[in-house]
C-alpha atoms as a PDB file:
ATOM      1  CA  MET A   1     106.465 105.879  62.917  1.00  0.00           C
ATOM      2  CA  ASP A   2     102.534 106.801  63.165  1.00  0.00           C
ATOM      3  CA  LYS A   3     101.950 110.382  61.786  1.00  0.00           C
ATOM      4  CA  LYS A   4     100.989 111.768  64.228  1.00  0.00           C
ATOM      5  CA  GLU A   5     104.043 110.977  65.817  1.00  0.00           C
ATOM      6  CA  GLN A   6     106.009 112.490  62.654  1.00  0.00           C
ATOM      7  CA  ILE A   7     104.485 115.901  63.066  1.00  0.00           C
ATOM      8  CA  CYS A   8     105.406 115.981  66.633  1.00  0.00           C
ATOM      9  CA  LYS A   9     108.439 115.235  66.519  1.00  0.00           C
ATOM     10  CA  ALA A  10     109.027 117.733  63.913  1.00  0.00           C
ATOM     11  CA  ALA A  11     107.446 120.117  65.277  1.00  0.00           C
ATOM     12  CA  ILE A  12     109.671 119.875  68.528  1.00  0.00           C
ATOM     13  CA  GLN A  13     112.448 120.359  66.391  1.00  0.00           C
ATOM     14  CA  LEU A  14     111.391 123.153  64.234  1.00  0.00           C
ATOM     15  CA  PHE A  15     110.094 124.708  67.637  1.00  0.00           C
ATOM     16  CA  ASN A  16     113.466 124.560  69.159  1.00  0.00           C
ATOM     17  CA  GLN A  17     114.868 126.295  66.092  1.00  0.00           C
ATOM     18  CA  ASN A  18     112.806 129.029  65.218  1.00  0.00           C
ATOM     19  CA  GLY A  19     110.080 129.446  67.781  1.00  0.00           C
ATOM     20  CA  PHE A  20     106.351 129.591  67.560  1.00  0.00           C
ATOM     21  CA  ASP A  21     106.016 132.150  65.015  1.00  0.00           C
ATOM     22  CA  LYS A  22     108.382 131.970  63.228  1.00  0.00           C
ATOM     23  CA  THR A  23     107.381 127.836  62.777  1.00  0.00           C
ATOM     24  CA  PRO A  24     104.673 127.999  59.713  1.00  0.00           C
ATOM     25  CA  THR A  25     102.587 125.228  60.197  1.00  0.00           C
ATOM     26  CA  SER A  26     102.986 124.385  56.665  1.00  0.00           C
ATOM     27  CA  GLN A  27     107.174 124.278  57.240  1.00  0.00           C
ATOM     28  CA  ILE A  28     105.274 121.341  60.453  1.00  0.00           C
ATOM     29  CA  ALA A  29     103.473 119.241  57.493  1.00  0.00           C
ATOM     30  CA  LYS A  30     106.556 119.274  55.053  1.00  0.00           C
ATOM     31  CA  GLU A  31     109.124 118.418  57.758  1.00  0.00           C
ATOM     32  CA  ALA A  32     107.323 115.818  58.654  1.00  0.00           C
ATOM     33  CA  GLY A  33     105.927 114.187  55.266  1.00  0.00           C
ATOM     34  CA  VAL A  34     102.732 114.907  55.901  1.00  0.00           C
ATOM     35  CA  ALA A  35      99.912 116.931  54.507  1.00  0.00           C
ATOM     36  CA  ILE A  36      99.153 120.323  55.087  1.00  0.00           C
ATOM     37  CA  GLY A  37      95.179 118.602  56.342  1.00  0.00           C
ATOM     38  CA  THR A  38      96.131 115.524  58.172  1.00  0.00           C
ATOM     39  CA  LEU A  39      98.050 117.866  60.748  1.00  0.00           C
ATOM     40  CA  PHE A  40      94.511 119.709  61.129  1.00  0.00           C
ATOM     41  CA  HIS A  41      93.412 116.530  61.197  1.00  0.00           C
ATOM     42  CA  HIS A  42      95.353 115.829  64.144  1.00  0.00           C
ATOM     43  CA  PHE A  43      95.249 119.575  65.924  1.00  0.00           C
ATOM     44  CA  LYS A  44      92.837 122.025  65.300  1.00  0.00           C
ATOM     45  CA  THR A  45      94.841 124.740  65.216  1.00  0.00           C
ATOM     46  CA  LYS A  46      98.662 125.631  65.728  1.00  0.00           C
ATOM     47  CA  GLU A  47      97.870 126.635  69.357  1.00  0.00           C
ATOM     48  CA  GLU A  48      96.575 123.339  69.686  1.00  0.00           C
ATOM     49  CA  LEU A  49      99.609 121.435  68.525  1.00  0.00           C
ATOM     50  CA  ILE A  50     101.781 123.241  70.540  1.00  0.00           C
ATOM     51  CA  ASN A  51      99.411 122.411  73.999  1.00  0.00           C
ATOM     52  CA  SER A  52      99.968 119.373  73.148  1.00  0.00           C
ATOM     53  CA  LEU A  53     103.021 119.377  72.513  1.00  0.00           C
ATOM     54  CA  TYR A  54     103.364 120.889  76.186  1.00  0.00           C
ATOM     55  CA  LEU A  55     101.600 118.287  77.611  1.00  0.00           C
ATOM     56  CA  ARG A  56     103.766 115.570  75.764  1.00  0.00           C
ATOM     57  CA  CYS A  57     106.747 116.922  77.059  1.00  0.00           C
ATOM     58  CA  LYS A  58     105.551 116.874  80.510  1.00  0.00           C
ATOM     59  CA  GLU A  59     104.498 113.400  80.718  1.00  0.00           C
ATOM     60  CA  SER A  60     107.858 112.036  79.238  1.00  0.00           C
ATOM     61  CA  MET A  61     109.522 113.854  81.565  1.00  0.00           C
ATOM     62  CA  ILE A  62     106.882 112.639  84.755  1.00  0.00           C
ATOM     63  CA  SER A  63     106.761 109.328  83.957  1.00  0.00           C
ATOM     64  CA  ARG A  64     110.424 108.444  83.065  1.00  0.00           C
ATOM     65  CA  SER A  65     111.648 110.511  86.176  1.00  0.00           C
ATOM     66  CA  LEU A  66     109.399 108.402  88.263  1.00  0.00           C
ATOM     67  CA  LYS A  67     110.385 104.600  86.246  1.00  0.00           C
ATOM     68  CA  GLY A  68     111.437 102.635  89.816  1.00  0.00           C
ATOM     69  CA  ALA A  69     111.446 105.505  92.467  1.00  0.00           C
ATOM     70  CA  ASP A  70     108.091 103.143  94.140  1.00  0.00           C
ATOM     71  CA  GLN A  71     111.126 100.312  94.815  1.00  0.00           C
ATOM     72  CA  GLU A  72     112.997 102.502  96.408  1.00  0.00           C
ATOM     73  CA  LYS A  73     113.285 102.674 100.212  1.00  0.00           C
ATOM     74  CA  ALA A  74     114.826 104.990 101.192  1.00  0.00           C
ATOM     75  CA  TYR A  75     113.435 108.767 100.645  1.00  0.00           C
ATOM     76  CA  LEU A  76     116.865 109.912 100.032  1.00  0.00           C
ATOM     77  CA  SER A  77     117.221 106.761  97.784  1.00  0.00           C
ATOM     78  CA  LYS A  78     113.699 107.916  96.268  1.00  0.00           C
ATOM     79  CA  ILE A  79     115.071 111.367  95.196  1.00  0.00           C
ATOM     80  CA  ARG A  80     118.088 110.299  93.608  1.00  0.00           C
ATOM     81  CA  ARG A  81     116.777 107.771  91.596  1.00  0.00           C
ATOM     82  CA  ILE A  82     114.267 110.056  90.363  1.00  0.00           C
ATOM     83  CA  TYR A  83     117.211 112.675  89.885  1.00  0.00           C
ATOM     84  CA  LYS A  84     119.094 110.080  87.915  1.00  0.00           C
ATOM     85  CA  ASN A  85     115.747 109.222  86.042  1.00  0.00           C
ATOM     86  CA  TYR A  86     115.671 113.123  85.052  1.00  0.00           C
ATOM     87  CA  LEU A  87     118.815 113.065  83.641  1.00  0.00           C
ATOM     88  CA  GLN A  88     118.111 110.336  81.682  1.00  0.00           C
ATOM     89  CA  TRP A  89     115.155 111.543  80.004  1.00  0.00           C
ATOM     90  CA  GLY A  90     116.872 114.366  78.825  1.00  0.00           C
ATOM     91  CA  MET A  91     120.154 112.575  77.524  1.00  0.00           C
ATOM     92  CA  ASP A  92     117.363 110.613  75.374  1.00  0.00           C
ATOM     93  CA  CYS A  93     114.695 112.948  74.530  1.00  0.00           C
ATOM     94  CA  THR A  94     116.764 116.391  75.027  1.00  0.00           C
ATOM     95  CA  ASP A  95     114.001 118.039  71.819  1.00  0.00           C
ATOM     96  CA  GLU A  96     111.538 117.408  74.193  1.00  0.00           C
ATOM     97  CA  PHE A  97     113.680 118.855  77.163  1.00  0.00           C
ATOM     98  CA  LEU A  98     114.433 121.867  75.291  1.00  0.00           C
ATOM     99  CA  PHE A  99     111.130 122.536  73.900  1.00  0.00           C
ATOM    100  CA  PHE A 100     109.504 122.614  77.585  1.00  0.00           C
ATOM    101  CA  GLN A 101     112.392 124.538  78.666  1.00  0.00           C
ATOM    102  CA  GLN A 102     112.002 126.998  75.958  1.00  0.00           C
ATOM    103  CA  PHE A 103     108.248 127.273  75.708  1.00  0.00           C
ATOM    104  CA  GLY A 104     106.723 126.101  79.526  1.00  0.00           C
ATOM    105  CA  TYR A 105     106.093 129.457  80.597  1.00  0.00           C
ATOM    106  CA  SER A 106     105.278 130.788  77.028  1.00  0.00           C
ATOM    107  CA  VAL A 107     102.068 132.324  76.415  1.00  0.00           C
ATOM    108  CA  TYR A 108     100.860 130.259  74.001  1.00  0.00           C
ATOM    109  CA  ILE A 109     100.382 128.084  76.368  1.00  0.00           C
ATOM    110  CA  TYR A 110      96.681 127.697  77.176  1.00  0.00           C
ATOM    111  CA  ASP A 111      95.759 127.937  80.733  1.00  0.00           C
ATOM    112  CA  LYS A 112      94.371 125.261  81.304  1.00  0.00           C
ATOM    113  CA  THR A 113      97.045 123.039  79.478  1.00  0.00           C
ATOM    114  CA  LYS A 114      99.132 124.675  82.645  1.00  0.00           C
ATOM    115  CA  GLU A 115      97.294 123.629  85.662  1.00  0.00           C
ATOM    116  CA  GLU A 116      96.484 120.385  83.538  1.00  0.00           C
ATOM    117  CA  GLY A 117     100.594 120.078  83.895  1.00  0.00           C
ATOM    118  CA  ARG A 118     100.620 121.815  87.417  1.00  0.00           C
ATOM    119  CA  ASN A 119      98.171 118.465  87.970  1.00  0.00           C
ATOM    120  CA  LYS A 120     100.802 115.966  86.834  1.00  0.00           C
ATOM    121  CA  PHE A 121     103.143 117.265  88.708  1.00  0.00           C
ATOM    122  CA  GLU A 122     101.319 116.488  91.981  1.00  0.00           C
ATOM    123  CA  VAL A 123     103.026 113.702  92.618  1.00  0.00           C
ATOM    124  CA  PHE A 124     106.185 115.656  93.191  1.00  0.00           C
ATOM    125  CA  LEU A 125     104.536 117.758  95.835  1.00  0.00           C
ATOM    126  CA  GLU A 126     103.991 114.758  97.661  1.00  0.00           C
ATOM    127  CA  LEU A 127     106.356 113.676  98.121  1.00  0.00           C
ATOM    128  CA  LEU A 128     108.023 116.835  98.983  1.00  0.00           C
ATOM    129  CA  LYS A 129     105.245 117.148 101.662  1.00  0.00           C
ATOM    130  CA  GLU A 130     106.287 113.262 102.383  1.00  0.00           C
ATOM    131  CA  GLY A 131     110.145 114.690 102.985  1.00  0.00           C
ATOM    132  CA  MET A 132     108.408 117.654 104.700  1.00  0.00           C
ATOM    133  CA  GLU A 133     106.418 115.208 107.534  1.00  0.00           C
ATOM    134  CA  LYS A 134     109.702 113.341 108.300  1.00  0.00           C
ATOM    135  CA  GLU A 135     112.308 115.722 108.992  1.00  0.00           C
ATOM    136  CA  PHE A 136     114.879 114.580 105.697  1.00  0.00           C
ATOM    137  CA  ILE A 137     113.805 118.669 104.039  1.00  0.00           C
ATOM    138  CA  LYS A 138     113.216 122.100 104.876  1.00  0.00           C
ATOM    139  CA  ASN A 139     110.326 122.733 106.688  1.00  0.00           C
ATOM    140  CA  THR A 140     109.020 125.679 103.747  1.00  0.00           C
ATOM    141  CA  SER A 141     106.995 126.924 101.121  1.00  0.00           C
ATOM    142  CA  ILE A 142     106.367 123.293  98.639  1.00  0.00           C
ATOM    143  CA  ASP A 143     106.519 125.823  96.134  1.00  0.00           C
ATOM    144  CA  TYR A 144     109.359 127.391  97.202  1.00  0.00           C
ATOM    145  CA  LEU A 145     111.050 123.940  97.573  1.00  0.00           C
ATOM    146  CA  LEU A 146     109.414 122.729  93.881  1.00  0.00           C
ATOM    147  CA  ALA A 147     110.865 126.046  92.080  1.00  0.00           C
ATOM    148  CA  VAL A 148     114.326 125.920  94.025  1.00  0.00           C
ATOM    149  CA  SER A 149     115.148 121.815  92.996  1.00  0.00           C
ATOM    150  CA  THR A 150     113.436 122.657  89.378  1.00  0.00           C
ATOM    151  CA  ALA A 151     115.432 124.491  88.980  1.00  0.00           C
ATOM    152  CA  ILE A 152     118.516 123.271  89.961  1.00  0.00           C
ATOM    153  CA  MET A 153     117.500 120.177  88.022  1.00  0.00           C
ATOM    154  CA  MET A 154     117.480 121.991  84.955  1.00  0.00           C
ATOM    155  CA  ALA A 155     120.686 123.965  85.180  1.00  0.00           C
ATOM    156  CA  ASN A 156     122.364 120.304  85.375  1.00  0.00           C
ATOM    157  CA  MET A 157     120.368 119.068  83.023  1.00  0.00           C
ATOM    158  CA  ASN A 158     121.403 122.113  80.771  1.00  0.00           C
ATOM    159  CA  TYR A 159     124.766 121.026  81.362  1.00  0.00           C
ATOM    160  CA  PHE A 160     125.308 117.543  80.840  1.00  0.00           C
ATOM    161  CA  ILE A 161     123.107 118.840  77.533  1.00  0.00           C
ATOM    162  CA  GLN A 162     126.476 120.484  76.502  1.00  0.00           C
ATOM    163  CA  ASN A 163     129.224 117.685  78.351  1.00  0.00           C
ATOM    164  CA  ARG A 164     127.390 114.692  77.257  1.00  0.00           C
ATOM    165  CA  VAL A 165     130.523 113.062  78.045  1.00  0.00           C
ATOM    166  CA  LYS A 166     130.104 113.614  82.048  1.00  0.00           C
ATOM    167  CA  ILE A 167     126.531 111.618  82.202  1.00  0.00           C
ATOM    168  CA  GLU A 168     129.390 108.653  82.289  1.00  0.00           C
ATOM    169  CA  ASP A 169     130.769 110.151  85.112  1.00  0.00           C
ATOM    170  CA  GLU A 170     129.417 108.281  87.954  1.00  0.00           C
ATOM    171  CA  ASN A 171     131.244 110.126  90.365  1.00  0.00           C
ATOM    172  CA  PHE A 172     130.484 113.747  89.273  1.00  0.00           C
ATOM    173  CA  VAL A 173     126.624 112.554  88.563  1.00  0.00           C
ATOM    174  CA  GLU A 174     126.620 112.141  92.023  1.00  0.00           C
ATOM    175  CA  GLU A 175     127.930 115.816  92.768  1.00  0.00           C
ATOM    176  CA  THR A 176     125.280 117.551  90.989  1.00  0.00           C
ATOM    177  CA  PHE A 177     122.713 115.018  92.738  1.00  0.00           C
ATOM    178  CA  ASN A 178     124.309 116.843  96.032  1.00  0.00           C
ATOM    179  CA  ALA A 179     123.837 120.225  94.707  1.00  0.00           C
ATOM    180  CA  LEU A 180     120.502 119.650  94.540  1.00  0.00           C
ATOM    181  CA  TRP A 181     119.700 117.413  97.425  1.00  0.00           C
ATOM    182  CA  ASN A 182     122.427 120.139 100.056  1.00  0.00           C
ATOM    183  CA  SER A 183     119.525 123.055  98.845  1.00  0.00           C
ATOM    184  CA  ILE A 184     116.373 121.403 100.428  1.00  0.00           C
ATOM    185  CA  ARG A 185     117.317 118.721 103.129  1.00  0.00           C
ATOM    186  CA  ARG A 186     116.825 120.269 106.045  1.00  0.00           C
END
């Protein structure tokens, strides 16, 4: 693992444990096993590090969630694939999920960074638009559908993180998917 990766991993863990304000950069550098100058070589400020981590977590979640979805022919199968990929990402990258969940709306996240993050979500918005056009999902505000589906997915993820053994129960995973699908389907 390279030094930048070490810094990111240590920062996510420490921010999750202590919050932004109670995590000095010196502690991040120490936990990462790098000199403080190395940290500032990669990230000019603590805020730049936080914003970089926000985008990194969002990109990780999006790329893992979309893996193989384009191979699904049926709309419902595509949504199911994205959902199951998302859950697997959360199981594999729990620290990233917790960071993103805890700090996604933080004042430390720059407006420019939030906008860049929203732009990365465009593929999900297009998927919702497609579902509306084909009359698979409710014809309502896209922002509302995204908010509802995101809230359910995050709640389900939190449940699975607290009850990791349940992720192996395919019937239960399908039940949780159905809770999501039933909230948006027409």
